[in-house]
Amino acid sequence: MGKAAGRIGGAFGGYSIECTREGNIFHGRLGGKVSGNDINLEISAEGNHLWGRVGGEVIGKDLNMALEPGRAFGRLGGETIGDDISLEGHEQISGRVGGSIVGFDCNLKFIAAEGRLQGRLGGTFVGADVNLDLVDFPPLVAAVLACVVYKIYLERSRAAKGGR
C-alpha cells in the first residue's frame, strides 16, 4: 500500500491532499471534509492509463491520462469544459496544465532519498508551493494529482471572488 500526503499552497490559502494507493486503485481526499473532493482513480495493469473522477458524481471532474515512462498527458474535465495536462520527467517533473495563455506551469522535483515531491505550480508570484510526502507512490501520478488539486483550488478561488 502506498500513500501521498501533504499540501498544495500554504497553511492559509491552500489545500491538503491525502491519497492512498492499493494495487491499481487510488483513493483519497483533497481539501477538507466539508468543502473538499474525493479522489477515485484507477491505473491500468500495464501502468499506461490513469482514469477516474475527482469530486462527486454530479459536481466533479473526470481525469483521463495516458502514461509513458517519464511522461503523462491527458485531460481533466470534458472536451468542452476541461484542461489538458502534459507533464514530463522522472526526478524533475515539468509541464503545463491548460493552454498556452490560460493555464499554469508545473515545476516539481522528486527527492527519492526523502520520499518527497516539492516545487511550484504556477509562477513565482501567482502560484502555489507543493510539499508532498510519498511512500510507494508513483511521483508522476503524484504530480498529476498536485496539478488537479491546484486547478480545483484556482476554480474555487475565482468563484468565491465572483468569477473575476
JSON list of C-alpha atoms in Angstrom, two decimals:
[
{"chain": "A", "resi": 1, "resn": "MET", "atom": "CA", "xyz": [0.00, 0.00, 0.00]},
{"chain": "A", "resi": 2, "resn": "GLY", "atom": "CA", "xyz": [1.29, 3.46, -0.93]},
{"chain": "A", "resi": 3, "resn": "LYS", "atom": "CA", "xyz": [0.45, 6.96, 0.15]},
{"chain": "A", "resi": 4, "resn": "ALA", "atom": "CA", "xyz": [0.79, 10.58, -0.94]},
{"chain": "A", "resi": 5, "resn": "ALA", "atom": "CA", "xyz": [0.05, 13.24, 1.66]},
{"chain": "A", "resi": 6, "resn": "GLY", "atom": "CA", "xyz": [0.80, 16.90, 2.08]},
{"chain": "A", "resi": 7, "resn": "ARG", "atom": "CA", "xyz": [-0.19, 20.35, 0.98]},
{"chain": "A", "resi": 8, "resn": "ILE", "atom": "CA", "xyz": [-0.60, 22.37, -2.19]},
{"chain": "A", "resi": 9, "resn": "GLY", "atom": "CA", "xyz": [-0.24, 26.02, -1.19]},
{"chain": "A", "resi": 10, "resn": "GLY", "atom": "CA", "xyz": [0.50, 27.44, 2.21]},
{"chain": "A", "resi": 11, "resn": "ALA", "atom": "CA", "xyz": [-1.11, 26.90, 5.57]},
{"chain": "A", "resi": 12, "resn": "PHE", "atom": "CA", "xyz": [-3.63, 29.58, 4.55]},
{"chain": "A", "resi": 13, "resn": "GLY", "atom": "CA", "xyz": [-4.96, 29.62, 1.02]},
{"chain": "A", "resi": 14, "resn": "GLY", "atom": "CA", "xyz": [-4.14, 26.08, 0.02]},
{"chain": "A", "resi": 15, "resn": "TYR", "atom": "CA", "xyz": [-5.44, 22.54, 0.02]},
{"chain": "A", "resi": 16, "resn": "SER", "atom": "CA", "xyz": [-4.37, 19.40, 1.81]},
{"chain": "A", "resi": 17, "resn": "ILE", "atom": "CA", "xyz": [-4.23, 16.14, -0.08]},
{"chain": "A", "resi": 18, "resn": "GLU", "atom": "CA", "xyz": [-4.20, 12.57, 1.17]},
{"chain": "A", "resi": 19, "resn": "CYS", "atom": "CA", "xyz": [-4.33, 9.72, -1.30]},
{"chain": "A", "resi": 20, "resn": "THR", "atom": "CA", "xyz": [-3.77, 6.01, -0.74]},
{"chain": "A", "resi": 21, "resn": "ARG", "atom": "CA", "xyz": [-2.72, 3.52, -3.37]},
{"chain": "A", "resi": 22, "resn": "GLU", "atom": "CA", "xyz": [-3.95, -0.06, -3.01]},
{"chain": "A", "resi": 23, "resn": "GLY", "atom": "CA", "xyz": [-2.79, -2.04, -6.01]},
{"chain": "A", "resi": 24, "resn": "ASN", "atom": "CA", "xyz": [-4.21, -0.29, -9.07]},
{"chain": "A", "resi": 25, "resn": "ILE", "atom": "CA", "xyz": [-6.70, 1.85, -7.12]},
{"chain": "A", "resi": 26, "resn": "PHE", "atom": "CA", "xyz": [-6.02, 5.37, -5.84]},
{"chain": "A", "resi": 27, "resn": "HIS", "atom": "CA", "xyz": [-8.50, 6.89, -3.39]},
{"chain": "A", "resi": 28, "resn": "GLY", "atom": "CA", "xyz": [-8.43, 9.78, -1.01]},
{"chain": "A", "resi": 29, "resn": "ARG", "atom": "CA", "xyz": [-9.43, 13.35, -0.42]},
{"chain": "A", "resi": 30, "resn": "LEU", "atom": "CA", "xyz": [-8.29, 16.81, -1.34]},
{"chain": "A", "resi": 31, "resn": "GLY", "atom": "CA", "xyz": [-9.31, 19.75, 0.79]},
{"chain": "A", "resi": 32, "resn": "GLY", "atom": "CA", "xyz": [-11.34, 19.35, 3.94]},
{"chain": "A", "resi": 33, "resn": "LYS", "atom": "CA", "xyz": [-14.19, 17.04, 4.89]},
{"chain": "A", "resi": 34, "resn": "VAL", "atom": "CA", "xyz": [-16.85, 19.65, 4.15]},
{"chain": "A", "resi": 35, "resn": "SER", "atom": "CA", "xyz": [-15.52, 21.58, 1.17]},
{"chain": "A", "resi": 36, "resn": "GLY", "atom": "CA", "xyz": [-13.14, 19.05, -0.33]},
{"chain": "A", "resi": 37, "resn": "ASN", "atom": "CA", "xyz": [-13.35, 16.47, -3.09]},
{"chain": "A", "resi": 38, "resn": "ASP", "atom": "CA", "xyz": [-12.98, 12.71, -3.18]},
{"chain": "A", "resi": 39, "resn": "ILE", "atom": "CA", "xyz": [-10.25, 11.15, -5.30]},
{"chain": "A", "resi": 40, "resn": "ASN", "atom": "CA", "xyz": [-11.21, 7.90, -7.05]},
{"chain": "A", "resi": 41, "resn": "LEU", "atom": "CA", "xyz": [-8.74, 6.82, -9.73]},
{"chain": "A", "resi": 42, "resn": "GLU", "atom": "CA", "xyz": [-7.54, 3.60, -11.29]},
{"chain": "A", "resi": 43, "resn": "ILE", "atom": "CA", "xyz": [-4.37, 2.76, -13.16]},
{"chain": "A", "resi": 44, "resn": "SER", "atom": "CA", "xyz": [-4.31, 0.03, -15.79]},
{"chain": "A", "resi": 45, "resn": "ALA", "atom": "CA", "xyz": [-2.48, -3.22, -15.02]},
{"chain": "A", "resi": 46, "resn": "GLU", "atom": "CA", "xyz": [0.11, -2.22, -17.64]},
{"chain": "A", "resi": 47, "resn": "GLY", "atom": "CA", "xyz": [0.57, 1.16, -15.91]},
{"chain": "A", "resi": 48, "resn": "ASN", "atom": "CA", "xyz": [-0.08, 3.11, -19.09]},
{"chain": "A", "resi": 49, "resn": "HIS", "atom": "CA", "xyz": [-3.52, 4.62, -18.38]},
{"chain": "A", "resi": 50, "resn": "LEU", "atom": "CA", "xyz": [-4.84, 6.55, -15.37]},
{"chain": "A", "resi": 51, "resn": "TRP", "atom": "CA", "xyz": [-8.53, 7.40, -15.21]},
{"chain": "A", "resi": 52, "resn": "GLY", "atom": "CA", "xyz": [-11.32, 8.16, -12.79]},
{"chain": "A", "resi": 53, "resn": "ARG", "atom": "CA", "xyz": [-13.03, 11.01, -11.02]},
{"chain": "A", "resi": 54, "resn": "VAL", "atom": "CA", "xyz": [-12.14, 13.80, -8.65]},
{"chain": "A", "resi": 55, "resn": "GLY", "atom": "CA", "xyz": [-15.19, 15.07, -6.78]},
{"chain": "A", "resi": 56, "resn": "GLY", "atom": "CA", "xyz": [-18.67, 13.61, -6.69]},
{"chain": "A", "resi": 57, "resn": "GLU", "atom": "CA", "xyz": [-20.93, 12.12, -9.33]},
{"chain": "A", "resi": 58, "resn": "VAL", "atom": "CA", "xyz": [-22.67, 15.42, -10.04]},
{"chain": "A", "resi": 59, "resn": "ILE", "atom": "CA", "xyz": [-20.07, 18.03, -9.13]},
{"chain": "A", "resi": 60, "resn": "GLY", "atom": "CA", "xyz": [-16.71, 16.65, -10.09]},
{"chain": "A", "resi": 61, "resn": "LYS", "atom": "CA", "xyz": [-14.28, 16.17, -12.94]},
{"chain": "A", "resi": 62, "resn": "ASP", "atom": "CA", "xyz": [-13.19, 13.17, -14.93]},
{"chain": "A", "resi": 63, "resn": "LEU", "atom": "CA", "xyz": [-9.47, 12.56, -15.28]},
{"chain": "A", "resi": 64, "resn": "ASN", "atom": "CA", "xyz": [-8.15, 10.59, -18.24]},
{"chain": "A", "resi": 65, "resn": "MET", "atom": "CA", "xyz": [-4.37, 10.34, -18.63]},
{"chain": "A", "resi": 66, "resn": "ALA", "atom": "CA", "xyz": [-2.03, 8.31, -20.79]},
{"chain": "A", "resi": 67, "resn": "LEU", "atom": "CA", "xyz": [1.17, 7.30, -19.01]},
{"chain": "A", "resi": 68, "resn": "GLU", "atom": "CA", "xyz": [4.51, 6.56, -20.60]},
{"chain": "A", "resi": 69, "resn": "PRO", "atom": "CA", "xyz": [7.90, 6.26, -18.90]},
{"chain": "A", "resi": 70, "resn": "GLY", "atom": "CA", "xyz": [8.61, 9.80, -17.74]},
{"chain": "A", "resi": 71, "resn": "ARG", "atom": "CA", "xyz": [5.53, 11.29, -19.39]},
{"chain": "A", "resi": 72, "resn": "ALA", "atom": "CA", "xyz": [1.86, 11.85, -18.52]},
{"chain": "A", "resi": 73, "resn": "PHE", "atom": "CA", "xyz": [-0.62, 13.54, -20.84]},
{"chain": "A", "resi": 74, "resn": "GLY", "atom": "CA", "xyz": [-4.38, 13.77, -20.98]},
{"chain": "A", "resi": 75, "resn": "ARG", "atom": "CA", "xyz": [-7.34, 15.77, -19.81]},
{"chain": "A", "resi": 76, "resn": "LEU", "atom": "CA", "xyz": [-9.09, 16.92, -16.66]},
{"chain": "A", "resi": 77, "resn": "GLY", "atom": "CA", "xyz": [-12.77, 17.56, -17.32]},
{"chain": "A", "resi": 78, "resn": "GLY", "atom": "CA", "xyz": [-14.71, 17.16, -20.52]},
{"chain": "A", "resi": 79, "resn": "GLU", "atom": "CA", "xyz": [-13.96, 18.06, -24.11]},
{"chain": "A", "resi": 80, "resn": "THR", "atom": "CA", "xyz": [-15.70, 21.43, -23.94]},
{"chain": "A", "resi": 81, "resn": "ILE", "atom": "CA", "xyz": [-15.00, 22.48, -20.37]},
{"chain": "A", "resi": 82, "resn": "GLY", "atom": "CA", "xyz": [-11.73, 20.93, -19.35]},
{"chain": "A", "resi": 83, "resn": "ASP", "atom": "CA", "xyz": [-7.98, 21.32, -19.35]},
{"chain": "A", "resi": 84, "resn": "ASP", "atom": "CA", "xyz": [-5.14, 19.48, -20.98]},
{"chain": "A", "resi": 85, "resn": "ILE", "atom": "CA", "xyz": [-2.39, 18.20, -18.70]},
{"chain": "A", "resi": 86, "resn": "SER", "atom": "CA", "xyz": [1.07, 17.45, -20.06]},
{"chain": "A", "resi": 87, "resn": "LEU", "atom": "CA", "xyz": [3.92, 16.53, -17.71]},
{"chain": "A", "resi": 88, "resn": "GLU", "atom": "CA", "xyz": [7.39, 15.10, -18.31]},
{"chain": "A", "resi": 89, "resn": "GLY", "atom": "CA", "xyz": [10.25, 13.90, -16.16]},
{"chain": "A", "resi": 90, "resn": "HIS", "atom": "CA", "xyz": [11.37, 11.45, -13.53]},
{"chain": "A", "resi": 91, "resn": "GLU", "atom": "CA", "xyz": [13.16, 13.39, -10.80]},
{"chain": "A", "resi": 92, "resn": "GLN", "atom": "CA", "xyz": [12.49, 16.83, -12.30]},
{"chain": "A", "resi": 93, "resn": "ILE", "atom": "CA", "xyz": [8.86, 16.98, -13.45]},
{"chain": "A", "resi": 94, "resn": "SER", "atom": "CA", "xyz": [7.76, 19.89, -15.57]},
{"chain": "A", "resi": 95, "resn": "GLY", "atom": "CA", "xyz": [4.89, 20.69, -17.86]},
{"chain": "A", "resi": 96, "resn": "ARG", "atom": "CA", "xyz": [1.68, 22.62, -18.27]},
{"chain": "A", "resi": 97, "resn": "VAL", "atom": "CA", "xyz": [-1.98, 22.48, -17.32]},
{"chain": "A", "resi": 98, "resn": "GLY", "atom": "CA", "xyz": [-4.37, 24.32, -19.64]},
{"chain": "A", "resi": 99, "resn": "GLY", "atom": "CA", "xyz": [-3.44, 26.19, -22.78]},
{"chain": "A", "resi": 100, "resn": "SER", "atom": "CA", "xyz": [-0.56, 28.48, -23.60]},
{"chain": "A", "resi": 101, "resn": "ILE", "atom": "CA", "xyz": [-2.45, 31.59, -22.44]},
{"chain": "A", "resi": 102, "resn": "VAL", "atom": "CA", "xyz": [-4.85, 30.37, -19.76]},
{"chain": "A", "resi": 103, "resn": "GLY", "atom": "CA", "xyz": [-3.14, 27.75, -17.65]},
{"chain": "A", "resi": 104, "resn": "PHE", "atom": "CA", "xyz": [-0.20, 27.23, -15.34]},
{"chain": "A", "resi": 105, "resn": "ASP", "atom": "CA", "xyz": [3.25, 25.68, -15.36]},
{"chain": "A", "resi": 106, "resn": "CYS", "atom": "CA", "xyz": [4.41, 22.73, -13.29]},
{"chain": "A", "resi": 107, "resn": "ASN", "atom": "CA", "xyz": [7.93, 22.67, -11.87]},
{"chain": "A", "resi": 108, "resn": "LEU", "atom": "CA", "xyz": [8.37, 19.86, -9.33]},
{"chain": "A", "resi": 109, "resn": "LYS", "atom": "CA", "xyz": [11.26, 17.80, -8.04]},
{"chain": "A", "resi": 110, "resn": "PHE", "atom": "CA", "xyz": [11.08, 14.26, -6.66]},
{"chain": "A", "resi": 111, "resn": "ILE", "atom": "CA", "xyz": [13.69, 13.71, -3.96]},
{"chain": "A", "resi": 112, "resn": "ALA", "atom": "CA", "xyz": [13.81, 9.91, -3.78]},
{"chain": "A", "resi": 113, "resn": "ALA", "atom": "CA", "xyz": [16.05, 9.75, -0.68]},
{"chain": "A", "resi": 114, "resn": "GLU", "atom": "CA", "xyz": [13.44, 11.70, 1.30]},
{"chain": "A", "resi": 115, "resn": "GLY", "atom": "CA", "xyz": [10.33, 10.36, -0.45]},
{"chain": "A", "resi": 116, "resn": "ARG", "atom": "CA", "xyz": [9.28, 13.94, -1.15]},
{"chain": "A", "resi": 117, "resn": "LEU", "atom": "CA", "xyz": [7.76, 15.76, -4.10]},
{"chain": "A", "resi": 118, "resn": "GLN", "atom": "CA", "xyz": [8.21, 19.50, -3.87]},
{"chain": "A", "resi": 119, "resn": "GLY", "atom": "CA", "xyz": [8.28, 22.57, -6.04]},
{"chain": "A", "resi": 120, "resn": "ARG", "atom": "CA", "xyz": [5.90, 25.09, -7.53]},
{"chain": "A", "resi": 121, "resn": "LEU", "atom": "CA", "xyz": [2.76, 25.21, -9.63]},
{"chain": "A", "resi": 122, "resn": "GLY", "atom": "CA", "xyz": [2.09, 28.48, -11.43]},
{"chain": "A", "resi": 123, "resn": "GLY", "atom": "CA", "xyz": [4.51, 31.37, -11.48]},
{"chain": "A", "resi": 124, "resn": "THR", "atom": "CA", "xyz": [6.84, 32.95, -8.97]},
{"chain": "A", "resi": 125, "resn": "PHE", "atom": "CA", "xyz": [4.28, 35.47, -7.71]},
{"chain": "A", "resi": 126, "resn": "VAL", "atom": "CA", "xyz": [0.98, 33.80, -8.54]},
{"chain": "A", "resi": 127, "resn": "GLY", "atom": "CA", "xyz": [1.20, 30.12, -7.78]},
{"chain": "A", "resi": 128, "resn": "ALA", "atom": "CA", "xyz": [1.40, 27.54, -5.04]},
{"chain": "A", "resi": 129, "resn": "ASP", "atom": "CA", "xyz": [4.14, 25.56, -3.37]},
{"chain": "A", "resi": 130, "resn": "VAL", "atom": "CA", "xyz": [3.90, 21.77, -3.44]},
{"chain": "A", "resi": 131, "resn": "ASN", "atom": "CA", "xyz": [5.05, 19.66, -0.49]},
{"chain": "A", "resi": 132, "resn": "LEU", "atom": "CA", "xyz": [4.02, 16.02, -0.63]},
{"chain": "A", "resi": 133, "resn": "ASP", "atom": "CA", "xyz": [5.40, 13.00, 1.19]},
{"chain": "A", "resi": 134, "resn": "LEU", "atom": "CA", "xyz": [5.33, 9.86, -0.97]},
{"chain": "A", "resi": 135, "resn": "VAL", "atom": "CA", "xyz": [5.53, 6.27, 0.20]},
{"chain": "A", "resi": 136, "resn": "ASP", "atom": "CA", "xyz": [5.42, 3.65, -2.59]},
{"chain": "A", "resi": 137, "resn": "PHE", "atom": "CA", "xyz": [3.54, 6.16, -4.74]},
{"chain": "A", "resi": 138, "resn": "PRO", "atom": "CA", "xyz": [4.50, 6.96, -8.36]},
{"chain": "A", "resi": 139, "resn": "PRO", "atom": "CA", "xyz": [5.96, 10.50, -8.46]},
{"chain": "A", "resi": 140, "resn": "LEU", "atom": "CA", "xyz": [4.42, 11.26, -11.86]},
{"chain": "A", "resi": 141, "resn": "VAL", "atom": "CA", "xyz": [0.95, 10.29, -10.61]},
{"chain": "A", "resi": 142, "resn": "ALA", "atom": "CA", "xyz": [1.53, 12.45, -7.52]},
{"chain": "A", "resi": 143, "resn": "ALA", "atom": "CA", "xyz": [2.49, 15.35, -9.82]},
{"chain": "A", "resi": 144, "resn": "VAL", "atom": "CA", "xyz": [-0.75, 14.86, -11.79]},
{"chain": "A", "resi": 145, "resn": "LEU", "atom": "CA", "xyz": [-2.72, 14.92, -8.52]},
{"chain": "A", "resi": 146, "resn": "ALA", "atom": "CA", "xyz": [-0.92, 18.09, -7.40]},
{"chain": "A", "resi": 147, "resn": "CYS", "atom": "CA", "xyz": [-1.88, 19.77, -10.67]},
{"chain": "A", "resi": 148, "resn": "VAL", "atom": "CA", "xyz": [-5.50, 18.65, -10.31]},
{"chain": "A", "resi": 149, "resn": "VAL", "atom": "CA", "xyz": [-5.66, 19.97, -6.74]},
{"chain": "A", "resi": 150, "resn": "TYR", "atom": "CA", "xyz": [-4.22, 23.34, -7.78]},
{"chain": "A", "resi": 151, "resn": "LYS", "atom": "CA", "xyz": [-6.63, 23.61, -10.72]},
{"chain": "A", "resi": 152, "resn": "ILE", "atom": "CA", "xyz": [-9.61, 22.96, -8.45]},
{"chain": "A", "resi": 153, "resn": "TYR", "atom": "CA", "xyz": [-8.24, 25.47, -5.92]},
{"chain": "A", "resi": 154, "resn": "LEU", "atom": "CA", "xyz": [-7.96, 28.13, -8.68]},
{"chain": "A", "resi": 155, "resn": "GLU", "atom": "CA", "xyz": [-11.52, 27.49, -9.85]},
{"chain": "A", "resi": 156, "resn": "ARG", "atom": "CA", "xyz": [-12.93, 27.76, -6.34]},
{"chain": "A", "resi": 157, "resn": "SER", "atom": "CA", "xyz": [-10.93, 30.92, -5.63]},
{"chain": "A", "resi": 158, "resn": "ARG", "atom": "CA", "xyz": [-12.27, 32.57, -8.79]},
{"chain": "A", "resi": 159, "resn": "ALA", "atom": "CA", "xyz": [-15.83, 31.51, -7.97]},
{"chain": "A", "resi": 160, "resn": "ALA", "atom": "CA", "xyz": [-15.52, 32.92, -4.43]},
{"chain": "A", "resi": 161, "resn": "LYS", "atom": "CA", "xyz": [-14.41, 36.26, -5.91]},
{"chain": "A", "resi": 162, "resn": "GLY", "atom": "CA", "xyz": [-17.45, 36.40, -8.16]},
{"chain": "A", "resi": 163, "resn": "GLY", "atom": "CA", "xyz": [-15.85, 34.83, -11.24]},
{"chain": "A", "resi": 164, "resn": "ARG", "atom": "CA", "xyz": [-13.26, 37.56, -11.81]}
]
